[in-house]
CSV table of C-alpha atoms in Angstrom, one decimal:
chain,number,residue,atom,x,y,z
A,10,UNK,CA,-0.5,0.2,0.0
A,11,UNK,CA,1.2,3.7,-1.0
A,12,UNK,CA,2.2,6.1,1.8
A,13,UNK,CA,-1.2,7.4,2.9
A,14,UNK,CA,-1.8,11.4,3.2
A,15,UNK,CA,-4.2,12.8,5.6
A,16,UNK,CA,-5.3,16.4,6.3
A,17,UNK,CA,-7.4,16.7,9.4
A,18,UNK,CA,-9.0,20.2,9.9
A,19,UNK,CA,-10.9,21.8,12.9
A,20,UNK,CA,-10.4,24.3,15.5
A,21,UNK,CA,-11.3,27.5,17.2
A,22,UNK,CA,-12.0,25.5,20.5
A,23,UNK,CA,-10.7,22.8,22.7
A,24,UNK,CA,-13.4,20.5,21.9
A,25,UNK,CA,-12.6,20.5,17.5
A,26,UNK,CA,-8.5,20.5,18.4
A,27,UNK,CA,-8.1,17.4,21.1
A,28,UNK,CA,-10.5,15.3,18.9
A,29,UNK,CA,-8.6,16.1,15.7
A,30,UNK,CA,-5.7,15.0,17.0
A,31,UNK,CA,-6.4,11.6,18.8
A,32,UNK,CA,-7.7,10.9,15.4
A,33,UNK,CA,-4.1,11.8,14.2
A,34,UNK,CA,-2.5,10.2,16.5
A,35,UNK,CA,-4.7,6.5,16.0
A,36,UNK,CA,-3.9,6.9,12.1
A,37,UNK,CA,-0.2,7.6,13.0
A,38,UNK,CA,0.2,3.9,14.9
A,39,UNK,CA,-1.6,2.6,11.9
A,40,UNK,CA,0.5,4.0,9.4
A,41,UNK,CA,4.4,4.8,10.9
A,42,UNK,CA,4.8,6.4,7.2
A,43,UNK,CA,1.8,8.2,7.0
A,44,UNK,CA,2.0,12.2,6.3
A,45,UNK,CA,-0.3,14.5,7.9
A,46,UNK,CA,-1.1,18.0,7.4
A,47,UNK,CA,-3.7,19.9,9.8
A,48,UNK,CA,-5.6,23.1,8.3
A,49,UNK,CA,-7.3,25.4,10.7
A,50,UNK,CA,-7.9,29.3,11.0
A,51,UNK,CA,-5.1,31.9,11.8
A,52,UNK,CA,-5.1,33.2,15.3
A,53,UNK,CA,-7.5,30.5,17.0
A,54,UNK,CA,-6.0,28.1,19.4
A,55,UNK,CA,-5.3,25.0,16.9
A,56,UNK,CA,-2.0,26.9,15.6
A,57,UNK,CA,-0.1,26.4,19.1
A,58,UNK,CA,-2.1,23.7,20.2
A,59,UNK,CA,-1.4,21.5,16.8
A,60,UNK,CA,2.5,21.7,16.3
A,61,UNK,CA,3.0,21.1,20.0
A,62,UNK,CA,0.8,17.7,19.7
A,63,UNK,CA,4.0,17.3,16.9
A,64,UNK,CA,1.7,18.2,13.6
A,65,UNK,CA,2.1,20.7,10.8
A,66,UNK,CA,-0.5,23.1,10.3
A,67,UNK,CA,-1.5,26.1,7.9
A,68,UNK,CA,-3.7,28.1,9.0
A,69,UNK,CA,-6.8,30.3,6.5
A,70,UNK,CA,-8.1,33.5,7.1
A,71,UNK,CA,-11.2,32.7,8.6
A,72,UNK,CA,-14.0,33.5,11.2
A,73,UNK,CA,-17.5,32.7,12.1
A,74,UNK,CA,-20.6,35.5,11.9
A,75,UNK,CA,-21.2,37.7,15.0
A,76,UNK,CA,-24.7,38.1,16.4
A,77,UNK,CA,-23.9,41.6,16.2
A,78,UNK,CA,-23.0,44.1,13.5
A,79,UNK,CA,-19.5,44.2,13.2
A,80,UNK,CA,-16.4,45.0,10.8
A,81,UNK,CA,-16.1,41.2,10.7
A,82,UNK,CA,-19.0,40.4,9.4
A,83,UNK,CA,-18.8,43.0,6.6
A,84,UNK,CA,-15.5,40.8,5.8
A,85,UNK,CA,-17.1,37.8,5.7
A,86,UNK,CA,-17.5,37.3,2.0
A,87,UNK,CA,-13.8,38.4,1.2
A,88,UNK,CA,-12.7,35.6,4.4
A,89,UNK,CA,-15.1,33.0,2.7
A,90,UNK,CA,-14.0,33.2,-0.6
A,91,UNK,CA,-9.9,33.6,0.2
A,92,UNK,CA,-10.5,30.3,2.5
A,93,UNK,CA,-11.9,28.4,-0.5
A,94,UNK,CA,-9.1,29.5,-2.5
A,95,UNK,CA,-6.4,28.8,-0.2
A,96,UNK,CA,-8.0,25.4,0.6
A,97,UNK,CA,-7.9,24.5,-3.3
A,98,UNK,CA,-4.4,25.1,-3.5
A,99,UNK,CA,-3.5,23.5,-0.2
A,100,UNK,CA,-5.3,20.0,-1.5
A,101,UNK,CA,-3.9,19.7,-4.6
A,102,UNK,CA,-0.1,20.4,-3.0
A,103,UNK,CA,-0.7,18.1,-0.5
A,104,UNK,CA,-3.2,16.1,-2.3
A,105,UNK,CA,-4.4,13.8,-0.1
A,106,UNK,CA,-6.4,10.3,0.3
A,107,UNK,CA,-8.9,11.6,2.9
A,108,UNK,CA,-9.9,14.7,4.1
A,109,UNK,CA,-11.7,14.7,8.0
A,110,UNK,CA,-13.4,17.2,9.0
A,111,UNK,CA,-14.1,17.9,13.3
A,112,UNK,CA,-15.5,21.1,13.4
A,113,UNK,CA,-14.5,25.2,13.2
A,114,UNK,CA,-15.3,27.3,10.3
A,115,UNK,CA,-11.8,26.2,9.0
A,116,UNK,CA,-12.8,22.6,8.3
A,117,UNK,CA,-15.8,24.0,6.6
A,118,UNK,CA,-14.3,25.3,3.4
A,119,UNK,CA,-11.1,22.6,3.6
A,120,UNK,CA,-14.1,19.7,3.4
A,121,UNK,CA,-16.1,21.9,0.3
A,122,UNK,CA,-13.3,22.3,-1.5
A,123,UNK,CA,-11.7,18.1,-0.9
A,124,UNK,CA,-15.7,17.0,-2.0
A,125,UNK,CA,-16.0,19.2,-4.9
A,126,UNK,CA,-12.6,17.5,-6.4
A,127,UNK,CA,-13.8,14.2,-5.4
A,128,UNK,CA,-11.7,13.6,-2.4
A,129,UNK,CA,-12.8,11.3,0.3
A,130,UNK,CA,-14.1,13.4,3.2
A,131,UNK,CA,-15.3,12.2,6.9
A,132,UNK,CA,-17.0,14.5,9.3
A,133,UNK,CA,-16.6,14.2,12.5
A,134,UNK,CA,-19.5,15.3,14.2
A,135,UNK,CA,-19.1,16.0,18.0
A,136,UNK,CA,-22.6,17.4,19.6
A,137,UNK,CA,-26.3,16.2,19.7
A,138,UNK,CA,-27.0,18.8,17.5
A,139,UNK,CA,-25.3,19.6,14.6
A,140,UNK,CA,-23.3,23.0,13.2
A,141,UNK,CA,-24.9,24.8,10.3
A,142,UNK,CA,-21.5,23.9,8.9
A,143,UNK,CA,-21.9,20.5,9.1
A,144,UNK,CA,-25.2,20.1,7.8
A,145,UNK,CA,-24.1,22.0,4.6
A,146,UNK,CA,-21.3,19.6,4.2
A,147,UNK,CA,-23.0,16.3,5.0
A,148,UNK,CA,-25.0,16.1,1.6
A,149,UNK,CA,-21.2,15.3,0.1
A,150,UNK,CA,-19.2,14.0,2.5
A,151,UNK,CA,-18.8,9.8,2.5
A,152,UNK,CA,-19.1,9.0,6.5
A,153,UNK,CA,-20.7,10.5,9.1
A,154,UNK,CA,-19.1,9.7,12.7
A,155,UNK,CA,-21.7,11.1,15.1
A,156,UNK,CA,-21.6,10.7,19.3
A,157,UNK,CA,-25.3,10.8,20.0
A,158,UNK,CA,-28.7,8.7,18.5
A,159,UNK,CA,-31.1,10.1,16.6
A,160,UNK,CA,-29.3,12.7,14.6
A,161,UNK,CA,-31.4,11.0,11.6
A,162,UNK,CA,-33.1,14.2,11.1
A,163,UNK,CA,-29.9,16.1,9.8
A,164,UNK,CA,-27.8,13.5,8.1
A,165,UNK,CA,-28.6,10.6,5.9
A,166,UNK,CA,-28.5,7.3,7.9
A,167,UNK,CA,-26.4,5.0,5.3
A,168,UNK,CA,-23.6,7.6,5.8
A,169,UNK,CA,-24.0,7.6,8.9
A,170,UNK,CA,-22.4,5.7,12.2
A,171,UNK,CA,-22.2,6.1,15.7
A,172,UNK,CA,-18.6,6.0,17.2
A,173,UNK,CA,-18.5,8.6,19.8
A,174,UNK,CA,-16.3,10.7,20.5
A,175,UNK,CA,-12.4,10.7,20.5
A,176,UNK,CA,-11.1,11.5,24.4
A,177,UNK,CA,-7.4,11.6,25.5
A,178,UNK,CA,-6.1,8.4,25.3
A,179,UNK,CA,-4.4,8.4,29.4
A,180,UNK,CA,-8.4,8.7,30.3
A,181,UNK,CA,-9.3,5.3,28.7
A,182,UNK,CA,-6.2,3.9,31.4
A,183,UNK,CA,-8.0,4.8,34.5
A,184,UNK,CA,-4.9,6.7,36.7
A,185,UNK,CA,-4.3,6.0,40.5
A,186,UNK,CA,-6.0,8.0,43.1
A,187,UNK,CA,-3.2,8.2,45.4
A,188,UNK,CA,-1.3,9.2,42.7
A,189,UNK,CA,-3.8,11.7,42.0
A,190,UNK,CA,-3.9,12.9,45.7
A,191,UNK,CA,0.2,13.5,45.9
A,192,UNK,CA,0.2,15.5,42.8
A,193,UNK,CA,-2.6,17.9,43.9
A,194,UNK,CA,-1.3,17.3,47.2
A,195,UNK,CA,-5.2,17.3,48.3
A,196,UNK,CA,-6.4,16.0,52.1
A,197,UNK,CA,-7.3,12.4,51.2
A,198,UNK,CA,-10.4,12.4,54.2
A,199,UNK,CA,-12.2,14.9,52.0
A,200,UNK,CA,-14.2,14.7,49.4
A,201,UNK,CA,-13.0,16.8,46.1
A,202,UNK,CA,-15.5,18.9,43.5
A,203,UNK,CA,-13.6,19.3,40.3
A,204,UNK,CA,-15.0,22.8,38.6
A,205,UNK,CA,-14.3,22.6,34.5
A,206,UNK,CA,-15.1,25.9,32.9
A,207,UNK,CA,-13.8,24.6,28.9
A,208,UNK,CA,-10.1,25.8,27.3
A,209,UNK,CA,-10.6,29.6,27.6
A,210,UNK,CA,-13.1,29.4,31.2
A,211,UNK,CA,-17.0,30.5,31.8
A,212,UNK,CA,-17.5,33.5,33.0
A,213,UNK,CA,-21.3,32.5,34.5
A,214,UNK,CA,-19.5,29.0,36.2
A,215,UNK,CA,-16.4,31.4,38.0
A,216,UNK,CA,-18.8,33.9,39.6
A,217,UNK,CA,-21.3,31.5,41.0
A,218,UNK,CA,-18.0,29.4,42.4
A,219,UNK,CA,-16.5,32.6,43.7
A,220,UNK,CA,-20.6,33.6,44.7
A,221,UNK,CA,-20.9,29.7,46.3
A,222,UNK,CA,-17.3,29.5,47.7
A,223,UNK,CA,-18.7,29.5,51.8
A,224,UNK,CA,-21.2,27.7,51.0
A,225,UNK,CA,-19.4,24.9,49.3
A,226,UNK,CA,-16.2,25.2,51.8
A,227,UNK,CA,-19.1,24.2,54.6
A,228,UNK,CA,-19.9,21.1,53.3
A,229,UNK,CA,-16.1,19.9,54.2
A,230,UNK,CA,-14.9,19.5,50.3
A,231,UNK,CA,-11.8,20.4,48.9
A,232,UNK,CA,-11.8,22.0,45.1
A,233,UNK,CA,-9.8,22.0,42.0
A,234,UNK,CA,-10.9,25.0,40.0
A,235,UNK,CA,-10.1,25.3,36.4
A,236,UNK,CA,-11.2,29.0,36.0
A,237,UNK,CA,-9.6,29.6,32.1
A,238,UNK,CA,-6.7,31.5,31.2
A,239,UNK,CA,-8.9,34.7,30.5
A,240,UNK,CA,-10.2,34.8,34.2
A,241,UNK,CA,-7.0,33.6,36.2
A,242,UNK,CA,-6.2,37.5,37.0
A,243,UNK,CA,-9.9,37.5,38.6
A,244,UNK,CA,-10.0,34.4,40.5
A,245,UNK,CA,-5.9,33.4,41.4
A,246,UNK,CA,-6.5,35.3,44.7
A,247,UNK,CA,-8.4,32.2,46.3
A,248,UNK,CA,-5.8,30.1,46.2
A,249,UNK,CA,-5.6,31.6,50.1
A,250,UNK,CA,-8.0,29.8,50.8
A,251,UNK,CA,-7.7,26.5,52.6
A,252,UNK,CA,-9.0,23.8,50.6
A,253,UNK,CA,-9.1,25.6,47.4
A,254,UNK,CA,-6.6,25.3,44.1
A,255,UNK,CA,-7.3,27.9,41.4
A,256,UNK,CA,-5.9,27.2,38.2
A,257,UNK,CA,-6.0,28.5,34.4
A,258,UNK,CA,-5.4,24.9,32.5
A,259,UNK,CA,-5.2,21.4,34.1
A,260,UNK,CA,-2.2,19.7,31.8
A,261,UNK,CA,-3.2,16.2,34.2
A,262,UNK,CA,-6.4,15.4,33.3
A,263,UNK,CA,-6.2,11.8,34.0
A,264,UNK,CA,-5.4,12.3,37.6
A,265,UNK,CA,-8.0,15.2,38.2
A,266,UNK,CA,-10.5,12.8,36.8
A,267,UNK,CA,-9.0,9.6,39.0
A,268,UNK,CA,-9.2,11.9,42.2
A,269,UNK,CA,-12.4,14.3,41.5
A,270,UNK,CA,-15.6,12.9,43.9
A,271,UNK,CA,-18.0,15.5,42.0
A,272,UNK,CA,-18.0,17.4,39.1
A,273,UNK,CA,-19.3,20.7,38.1
A,274,UNK,CA,-18.9,21.2,33.9
A,275,UNK,CA,-20.0,22.8,30.9
A,276,UNK,CA,-21.4,20.7,28.5
A,277,UNK,CA,-18.9,21.0,25.3
A,278,UNK,CA,-19.2,17.4,23.4
A,279,UNK,CA,-15.7,16.7,24.4
A,280,UNK,CA,-16.3,17.1,28.2
A,281,UNK,CA,-19.3,15.0,27.7
A,282,UNK,CA,-17.6,12.7,26.1
A,283,UNK,CA,-14.7,12.2,28.8
A,284,UNK,CA,-16.5,12.9,31.5
A,285,UNK,CA,-18.7,9.5,30.8
A,286,UNK,CA,-15.6,7.2,30.2
A,287,UNK,CA,-14.0,8.3,33.8
A,288,UNK,CA,-17.8,7.8,35.2
A,289,UNK,CA,-18.1,11.1,37.8
A,290,UNK,CA,-21.1,12.2,39.3
A,291,UNK,CA,-21.7,15.6,37.3
A,292,UNK,CA,-23.3,18.4,37.4
A,293,UNK,CA,-23.4,19.8,33.8
A,294,UNK,CA,-24.1,23.7,33.1
A,295,UNK,CA,-24.5,24.5,30.2
A,296,UNK,CA,-23.5,28.0,28.2
A,297,UNK,CA,-26.5,29.5,26.3
A,298,UNK,CA,-24.5,31.2,24.1
A,299,UNK,CA,-23.2,28.7,21.8
A,300,UNK,CA,-24.9,27.8,17.7
A,301,UNK,CA,-28.1,26.1,18.2
A,302,UNK,CA,-27.6,26.1,22.3
A,303,UNK,CA,-25.9,22.7,21.6
A,304,UNK,CA,-24.7,22.5,25.1
A,305,UNK,CA,-27.9,22.3,26.6
A,306,UNK,CA,-28.7,19.3,24.2
A,307,UNK,CA,-25.5,17.1,24.9
A,308,UNK,CA,-26.4,18.0,28.4
A,309,UNK,CA,-29.7,16.6,28.2
A,310,UNK,CA,-29.3,13.7,26.0
A,311,UNK,CA,-27.2,12.7,29.7
A,312,UNK,CA,-29.4,13.8,32.1
A,313,UNK,CA,-32.7,12.7,30.3
A,314,UNK,CA,-30.7,8.9,31.0
A,315,UNK,CA,-29.8,9.7,34.8
A,316,UNK,CA,-26.4,10.1,33.9
A,317,UNK,CA,-26.0,13.6,35.1
A,318,UNK,CA,-27.7,16.4,36.9
A,319,UNK,CA,-28.5,19.6,34.4
A,320,UNK,CA,-29.1,23.2,35.5
A,321,UNK,CA,-29.2,26.1,33.6
A,322,UNK,CA,-27.7,29.3,33.9
A,323,UNK,CA,-31.3,31.1,34.2
A,324,UNK,CA,-31.6,28.5,37.5
A,325,UNK,CA,-28.4,28.8,39.1
A,326,UNK,CA,-29.9,30.9,41.7
A,327,UNK,CA,-33.0,29.2,42.7
A,328,UNK,CA,-31.3,25.3,42.2
A,329,UNK,CA,-27.8,25.3,43.1
A,330,UNK,CA,-27.6,24.8,46.5
A,331,UNK,CA,-30.4,22.9,46.8
A,332,UNK,CA,-29.1,20.0,44.1
A,333,UNK,CA,-25.4,20.6,45.3
A,334,UNK,CA,-26.2,19.7,48.9
A,335,UNK,CA,-28.6,17.2,48.1
A,336,UNK,CA,-25.6,15.4,46.0
A,337,UNK,CA,-22.8,15.8,47.9
A,338,UNK,CA,-24.5,13.8,51.2
A,339,UNK,CA,-26.2,11.1,49.0
A,340,UNK,CA,-23.6,8.5,48.3
A,341,UNK,CA,-26.1,5.8,46.8
A,342,UNK,CA,-26.8,8.9,43.7
A,343,UNK,CA,-23.6,9.6,43.4
A,344,UNK,CA,-22.7,5.8,42.3
A,345,UNK,CA,-26.2,5.9,40.4
A,346,UNK,CA,-25.2,8.7,38.6
A,347,UNK,CA,-21.7,7.5,38.1
A,348,UNK,CA,-22.7,4.0,36.5
A,349,UNK,CA,-25.2,5.3,34.3
A,350,UNK,CA,-23.3,8.0,32.4
A,351,UNK,CA,-20.6,5.7,32.4
A,352,UNK,CA,-23.0,3.3,30.6
A,353,UNK,CA,-22.5,6.1,27.6
A,354,UNK,CA,-19.5,5.5,27.1
A,355,UNK,CA,-17.7,4.9,23.7
A,356,UNK,CA,-14.0,4.3,24.9
A,357,UNK,CA,-13.1,2.8,21.5
A,358,UNK,CA,-15.0,6.1,19.7
A,359,UNK,CA,-11.4,6.8,18.2
A,360,UNK,CA,-10.4,3.5,16.8
A,361,UNK,CA,-14.2,3.0,15.4
A,362,UNK,CA,-13.3,6.4,13.5
A,363,UNK,CA,-10.5,5.5,12.1
A,364,UNK,CA,-11.3,1.9,11.0
A,365,UNK,CA,-14.1,4.5,8.8
A,366,UNK,CA,-11.4,6.5,7.3
A,367,UNK,CA,-8.8,3.4,6.3
A,368,UNK,CA,-11.9,2.0,4.2
A,369,UNK,CA,-11.8,5.5,2.2
A,370,UNK,CA,-8.2,5.0,1.4
A,371,UNK,CA,-7.8,4.4,-2.6
């Protein structure tokens, strides 16, 4: 078999980048001689994260349409034409066997051009409600790997495969709780609350934890609070409090999940998939400010099966303290949530997606 070549495009957030890297790593383990090129959006986090993972990346001049009238919106048609033309040049020069898109505006341009050039394309749709880009691209895609059931109203049934979302490999092999306790210098006799706001942080979750900090500590717990790099300056002062650790970013997610007894998290697709794998009692607080409110739909897909608790931002003032104190004091509820969310995990997602990609190599 000739040396395969893959273009992988996805970015804007960690939720699009980490699945793309996981897919590349799995392809590389199967085809050590393969060549890879990532395509992302200039000035977005993939331009740093992908090279850190050991892959080459090219950037397109592209961004989404803002909800309000801005200069960026006026520039959108020019950005779109530029990104389509540059995608054409990249694809013609690199000559990929398959092009894989994990979401984000850059992947829209690249997959559109690849399908026009009759190069096989694979969409990896992470959410329970697809974004507009993937809905448009789906008509021409060869395979659509999805993470949730009941997406037939968006995608053709004969192209769609339920695989789940790729997660970091280190989460699949469970880390040791005692290693985690010593790594984070925690008290082994206290329960640990892990607060996650996504790679950039979540303003509303940070505000909630700040407001409820004394209430939370009165429950005799310790807190690891990932506030996001945008907010570290505002919240690092709480590191002075006993049993509170505030960090911008957590490098050892395997260890932090191993030590967490309860998790409060946004419900981006990657976070939901990771929490299913590690099986932790979780309170999801979806961001209402994302396209098609997909985080609420992601969280609801889990809470409807009694695998997590969903609190909307609008309900935090009235519900949070009651929900949290009920959960922290109820061991059987914690076990039930943990078992139910774990049943929804798809630990072989990356391998299953790569199986579909391999079938398309000519």
